[in-house]
Short mmCIF file of N, CA and C in Angstrom, two decimals:
data_model
loop_
_atom_site.label_atom_id
_atom_site.label_comp_id
_atom_site.label_asym_id
_atom_site.label_seq_id
_atom_site.Cartn_x
_atom_site.Cartn_y
_atom_site.Cartn_z
N MET A 1 0.93 -1.25 -0.14
CA MET A 1 -0.04 0.04 -0.12
C MET A 1 0.90 1.35 -0.04
N PRO A 2 0.70 2.19 -0.83
CA PRO A 2 1.46 3.27 -1.03
C PRO A 2 1.23 4.25 0.34
N THR A 3 2.35 4.98 0.61
CA THR A 3 2.30 5.84 1.97
C THR A 3 2.22 7.22 1.15
N GLU A 4 1.53 8.08 1.93
CA GLU A 4 1.40 9.34 1.49
C GLU A 4 2.31 10.32 1.97
N ILE A 5 3.20 10.90 1.30
CA ILE A 5 4.06 12.00 1.59
C ILE A 5 3.23 13.38 1.97
N LYS A 6 3.50 13.87 3.24
CA LYS A 6 2.77 14.83 3.59
C LYS A 6 3.61 16.16 3.88
N SER A 7 4.90 16.30 3.77
CA SER A 7 5.56 17.27 3.96
C SER A 7 6.88 17.04 3.02
N TYR A 8 7.33 18.44 2.85
CA TYR A 8 8.82 18.79 2.13
C TYR A 8 9.79 17.79 2.74
N GLU A 9 9.92 17.74 4.14
CA GLU A 9 10.83 17.25 4.55
C GLU A 9 10.89 15.58 4.53
N GLN A 10 9.61 15.18 4.71
CA GLN A 10 9.38 13.47 4.44
C GLN A 10 9.73 13.18 3.05
N TYR A 11 9.58 14.27 1.82
CA TYR A 11 9.73 13.86 0.68
C TYR A 11 11.44 14.04 0.68
N GLN A 12 12.21 14.62 1.37
CA GLN A 12 13.78 14.72 1.31
C GLN A 12 14.17 13.00 2.01
N GLN A 13 13.64 13.04 3.15
CA GLN A 13 13.86 11.73 3.75
C GLN A 13 13.69 10.51 3.11
N VAL A 14 12.44 10.41 2.20
CA VAL A 14 12.29 9.21 1.21
C VAL A 14 13.10 9.22 0.32
N THR A 15 13.25 10.19 -0.41
CA THR A 15 14.13 9.99 -1.60
C THR A 15 15.56 10.03 -1.21
N ASN A 16 16.25 10.37 -0.58
CA ASN A 16 17.46 10.32 0.25
C ASN A 16 17.87 9.06 0.99
N SER A 17 16.76 7.94 0.99
CA SER A 17 16.79 6.90 1.84
C SER A 17 17.86 5.68 1.67
N GLY A 18 18.32 6.03 0.21
CA GLY A 18 18.92 4.95 -0.20
C GLY A 18 18.35 3.86 -0.90
N LYS A 19 17.08 3.83 -0.75
CA LYS A 19 16.22 2.76 -1.58
C LYS A 19 15.78 3.48 -2.54
N VAL A 20 15.21 2.33 -3.73
CA VAL A 20 14.47 2.78 -4.83
C VAL A 20 12.72 2.96 -4.47
N VAL A 21 12.54 4.45 -4.72
CA VAL A 21 11.34 4.77 -4.45
C VAL A 21 10.40 5.32 -5.63
N ILE A 22 9.14 5.05 -5.83
CA ILE A 22 8.38 5.53 -6.81
C ILE A 22 7.43 6.33 -6.08
N ILE A 23 7.10 7.61 -6.90
CA ILE A 23 6.21 8.47 -6.11
C ILE A 23 4.99 8.76 -7.46
N ASP A 24 3.79 8.47 -6.90
CA ASP A 24 2.61 9.00 -7.70
C ASP A 24 2.27 10.33 -7.25
N PHE A 25 2.32 11.33 -8.19
CA PHE A 25 1.69 12.52 -7.90
C PHE A 25 0.35 12.52 -8.47
N THR A 26 -0.61 12.83 -7.64
CA THR A 26 -1.94 12.50 -8.02
C THR A 26 -3.03 13.59 -7.68
N ALA A 27 -4.14 13.85 -7.72
CA ALA A 27 -5.44 14.51 -7.23
C ALA A 27 -6.34 13.84 -7.16
N THR A 28 -7.16 14.02 -6.04
CA THR A 28 -8.25 13.48 -6.00
C THR A 28 -9.61 13.65 -7.15
N TRP A 29 -9.61 14.85 -7.72
CA TRP A 29 -10.28 15.18 -8.65
C TRP A 29 -10.01 15.01 -10.25
N CYS A 30 -8.86 14.00 -10.09
CA CYS A 30 -8.35 13.64 -11.43
C CYS A 30 -8.73 12.43 -11.74
N PRO A 31 -9.73 12.19 -12.95
CA PRO A 31 -10.09 10.81 -13.10
C PRO A 31 -9.00 10.08 -13.82
N PRO A 32 -8.22 10.29 -14.76
CA PRO A 32 -7.02 9.28 -15.11
C PRO A 32 -6.37 8.83 -13.78
N CYS A 33 -6.08 9.81 -13.07
CA CYS A 33 -5.51 9.17 -11.34
C CYS A 33 -5.83 8.29 -10.61
N ASN A 34 -7.26 8.47 -10.59
CA ASN A 34 -8.35 7.30 -9.82
C ASN A 34 -8.33 6.16 -10.92
N ALA A 35 -8.11 6.11 -12.13
CA ALA A 35 -8.18 5.11 -12.93
C ALA A 35 -7.12 4.25 -12.79
N ILE A 36 -6.03 4.78 -12.62
CA ILE A 36 -4.28 4.35 -12.50
C ILE A 36 -4.19 3.74 -11.23
N ALA A 37 -4.81 4.28 -10.09
CA ALA A 37 -4.46 4.15 -8.66
C ALA A 37 -4.81 2.49 -8.05
N PRO A 38 -5.57 1.67 -8.59
CA PRO A 38 -5.44 0.15 -8.22
C PRO A 38 -4.39 -0.58 -8.79
N TYR A 39 -3.77 -0.03 -10.06
CA TYR A 39 -2.62 -0.71 -10.47
C TYR A 39 -1.36 -0.10 -9.51
N PHE A 40 -1.41 0.84 -9.25
CA PHE A 40 -0.18 1.64 -8.64
C PHE A 40 -0.33 0.61 -7.12
N GLU A 41 -1.34 0.32 -6.63
CA GLU A 41 -1.69 -0.15 -5.30
C GLU A 41 -1.21 -1.70 -5.34
N LYS A 42 -1.64 -2.34 -6.77
CA LYS A 42 -1.38 -3.75 -6.97
C LYS A 42 0.27 -3.86 -7.01
N PHE A 43 0.84 -2.91 -7.77
CA PHE A 43 2.23 -3.01 -8.07
C PHE A 43 2.88 -3.11 -6.79
N SER A 44 2.56 -2.20 -5.79
CA SER A 44 3.24 -1.86 -4.43
C SER A 44 3.09 -3.33 -3.61
N LYS A 45 2.20 -4.29 -3.81
CA LYS A 45 2.21 -5.35 -3.20
C LYS A 45 3.06 -6.45 -3.95
N GLU A 46 3.29 -6.16 -5.36
CA GLU A 46 3.81 -7.34 -6.04
C GLU A 46 5.47 -7.15 -5.96
N TYR A 47 5.91 -5.78 -5.92
CA TYR A 47 7.42 -5.26 -5.96
C TYR A 47 7.78 -4.79 -4.74
N SER A 48 8.16 -5.67 -3.77
CA SER A 48 8.42 -5.37 -2.28
C SER A 48 9.77 -4.59 -2.17
N GLU A 49 10.82 -4.63 -3.17
CA GLU A 49 11.80 -4.47 -3.16
C GLU A 49 11.97 -2.53 -3.68
N VAL A 50 10.68 -2.47 -3.92
CA VAL A 50 10.49 -0.87 -4.33
C VAL A 50 9.73 -0.37 -3.58
N GLU A 51 9.82 0.98 -2.82
CA GLU A 51 8.96 1.54 -1.87
C GLU A 51 8.20 2.39 -2.63
N PHE A 52 6.72 2.52 -2.18
CA PHE A 52 5.67 3.18 -3.34
C PHE A 52 5.23 4.47 -2.20
N TYR A 53 5.18 5.53 -2.72
CA TYR A 53 4.53 6.62 -2.19
C TYR A 53 3.60 7.36 -3.23
N LYS A 54 2.73 8.31 -2.62
CA LYS A 54 1.93 9.35 -3.16
C LYS A 54 1.96 10.55 -2.64
N VAL A 55 1.70 11.69 -3.50
CA VAL A 55 1.65 12.87 -3.25
C VAL A 55 0.23 13.56 -3.78
N ASP A 56 -0.28 13.96 -2.89
CA ASP A 56 -1.66 14.73 -3.35
C ASP A 56 -1.40 16.28 -3.77
N ILE A 57 -1.14 16.51 -4.71
CA ILE A 57 -0.66 17.81 -5.25
C ILE A 57 -1.62 19.02 -4.91
N ASP A 58 -2.90 18.72 -4.39
CA ASP A 58 -3.56 19.78 -3.67
C ASP A 58 -3.32 19.96 -2.30
N VAL A 59 -2.27 19.18 -1.58
CA VAL A 59 -2.22 19.64 -0.17
C VAL A 59 -1.08 20.65 0.23
N ASP A 60 -1.38 21.65 0.61
CA ASP A 60 -0.25 22.76 0.95
C ASP A 60 1.21 22.52 1.37
N GLN A 61 1.11 21.35 2.35
CA GLN A 61 2.41 21.12 2.64
C GLN A 61 3.22 20.63 1.59
N VAL A 62 2.80 20.35 0.59
CA VAL A 62 3.94 19.32 -0.32
C VAL A 62 4.04 20.38 -1.65
N GLN A 63 3.35 21.67 -1.60
CA GLN A 63 3.76 22.42 -2.96
C GLN A 63 4.96 22.80 -3.34
N GLY A 64 6.21 22.50 -2.12
CA GLY A 64 7.40 22.77 -2.61
C GLY A 64 7.93 21.62 -3.20
N VAL A 65 7.50 20.21 -3.07
CA VAL A 65 8.01 19.13 -3.72
C VAL A 65 7.34 19.27 -5.07
N VAL A 66 6.06 19.43 -5.37
CA VAL A 66 5.48 19.92 -6.60
C VAL A 66 6.17 20.81 -7.63
N GLN A 67 6.52 22.03 -7.14
CA GLN A 67 7.16 22.88 -7.70
C GLN A 67 8.48 22.48 -8.04
N GLU A 68 9.45 21.87 -7.04
CA GLU A 68 10.41 21.56 -7.28
C GLU A 68 10.93 20.87 -8.48
N LEU A 69 9.99 19.66 -8.06
CA LEU A 69 10.06 18.58 -9.49
C LEU A 69 9.01 19.03 -10.73
N GLY A 70 8.59 20.26 -10.81
CA GLY A 70 8.00 20.73 -11.84
C GLY A 70 6.87 19.73 -12.52
N VAL A 71 5.82 19.59 -11.54
CA VAL A 71 5.09 18.44 -11.67
C VAL A 71 3.79 19.51 -12.56
N ARG A 72 3.15 19.10 -13.88
CA ARG A 72 2.28 19.95 -14.03
C ARG A 72 1.42 19.19 -14.84
N ALA A 73 1.37 17.89 -14.79
CA ALA A 73 0.48 17.02 -15.53
C ALA A 73 -0.05 15.56 -14.33
N MET A 74 -1.05 15.43 -14.34
CA MET A 74 -1.38 14.18 -13.34
C MET A 74 -2.00 12.88 -14.11
N PRO A 75 -1.73 11.68 -14.03
CA PRO A 75 -0.72 11.35 -12.90
C PRO A 75 0.81 11.58 -13.28
N THR A 76 1.72 11.78 -12.57
CA THR A 76 2.98 11.76 -12.99
C THR A 76 3.80 10.80 -11.98
N PHE A 77 4.52 9.79 -12.37
CA PHE A 77 5.19 9.07 -11.50
C PHE A 77 6.82 9.46 -11.74
N LYS A 78 7.33 9.37 -10.92
CA LYS A 78 9.03 10.02 -10.68
C LYS A 78 9.42 8.53 -9.59
N VAL A 79 10.56 8.40 -10.24
CA VAL A 79 11.28 7.08 -9.57
C VAL A 79 12.66 7.69 -8.94
N PHE A 80 13.08 7.39 -7.75
CA PHE A 80 14.45 8.22 -7.48
C PHE A 80 15.27 6.74 -6.59
N LYS A 81 16.60 7.13 -6.68
CA LYS A 81 17.27 6.25 -5.90
C LYS A 81 18.89 7.04 -5.49
N ASP A 82 18.88 7.14 -4.04
CA ASP A 82 19.79 8.28 -3.51
C ASP A 82 19.78 9.64 -3.88
N GLY A 83 18.47 10.22 -3.76
CA GLY A 83 17.91 11.56 -4.12
C GLY A 83 18.15 11.74 -5.46
N VAL A 84 18.75 10.77 -6.50
CA VAL A 84 18.27 11.23 -7.95
C VAL A 84 17.28 10.37 -8.63
N LYS A 85 16.83 11.55 -9.52
CA LYS A 85 15.59 10.81 -10.28
C LYS A 85 16.28 9.70 -11.10
N ILE A 86 15.49 8.87 -11.51
CA ILE A 86 16.07 7.59 -12.28
C ILE A 86 15.07 7.08 -13.29
N GLY A 87 13.72 7.57 -13.28
CA GLY A 87 12.72 7.40 -14.06
C GLY A 87 11.59 8.17 -13.88
N GLU A 88 10.81 8.20 -14.99
CA GLU A 88 9.43 9.22 -14.76
C GLU A 88 8.63 8.50 -15.89
N LEU A 89 7.02 8.96 -15.64
CA LEU A 89 6.28 8.30 -16.41
C LEU A 89 5.09 9.27 -16.31
N LEU A 90 4.62 9.89 -17.48
CA LEU A 90 3.20 10.95 -17.24
C LEU A 90 2.29 10.52 -17.85
N GLY A 91 1.32 10.34 -17.27
CA GLY A 91 -0.11 9.79 -17.81
C GLY A 91 -0.69 8.24 -16.96
N ALA A 92 -1.85 8.06 -17.33
CA ALA A 92 -2.33 6.71 -16.64
C ALA A 92 -2.19 5.63 -17.58
N ASN A 93 -1.14 5.28 -17.71
CA ASN A 93 -0.46 4.35 -18.72
C ASN A 93 -0.30 2.98 -17.94
N GLU A 94 -1.21 1.97 -17.96
CA GLU A 94 -0.93 0.87 -17.21
C GLU A 94 0.31 -0.01 -17.56
N LYS A 95 0.45 -0.08 -18.95
CA LYS A 95 1.59 -1.05 -18.74
C LYS A 95 2.89 -0.08 -18.91
N GLY A 96 2.83 1.27 -19.29
CA GLY A 96 4.07 2.01 -19.33
C GLY A 96 4.38 2.08 -17.71
N LEU A 97 3.55 2.19 -16.63
CA LEU A 97 3.66 2.04 -15.49
C LEU A 97 4.12 0.56 -15.08
N GLU A 98 3.67 -0.44 -15.51
CA GLU A 98 4.46 -1.71 -15.21
C GLU A 98 5.74 -1.64 -15.49
N ASN A 99 6.14 -1.57 -16.63
CA ASN A 99 7.67 -1.41 -17.19
C ASN A 99 8.36 -0.22 -16.49
N LEU A 100 7.77 0.67 -15.70
CA LEU A 100 8.53 1.58 -15.11
C LEU A 100 8.87 1.28 -13.58
N VAL A 101 7.92 0.50 -13.06
CA VAL A 101 8.10 -0.38 -11.78
C VAL A 101 9.11 -1.64 -12.16
N LYS A 102 8.88 -2.17 -13.15
CA LYS A 102 10.06 -3.32 -13.30
C LYS A 102 11.39 -2.55 -13.29
N ALA A 103 11.61 -1.28 -14.16
CA ALA A 103 12.88 -0.93 -14.41
C ALA A 103 13.40 -0.65 -12.93
N ALA A 104 12.49 0.02 -11.96
CA ALA A 104 12.91 0.38 -10.59
C ALA A 104 13.47 -0.88 -10.02
N ALA A 105 12.37 -2.05 -9.94
CA ALA A 105 13.00 -3.07 -8.98
C ALA A 105 14.22 -3.59 -9.55
N ALA A 106 14.52 -3.39 -10.75
CA ALA A 106 16.01 -3.86 -11.20
C ALA A 106 17.23 -3.42 -10.78
N GLN A 107 16.73 -2.08 -10.20
CA GLN A 107 17.92 -1.12 -9.63
C GLN A 107 17.85 -1.33 -8.08
N ALA A 108 16.86 -2.06 -7.69
CA ALA A 108 16.71 -1.79 -6.17
C ALA A 108 17.93 -2.86 -5.54
#
């Protein structure tokens, strides 16, 4: 089950943890985000070597994260390892998300 990132500080800790993490930038009002969410949750159960997180772009406390990373479309998925972005996917593409997760798992 993905964990919600609720602050810029938490984002910093998560992305600099040394683990491979994938973050779903989402919004409750976004139909494509809601459509892909069950797949993101499913992959979080299947790929335990990757840590899964989500950021609700409408939460004020995470606006610094959204701005720093230049998130302009939802959903956006970003993969990090050691504080460096190593992968990204824009849009609700189930096969694309699966490929992104597989690539992330290979680097874990």
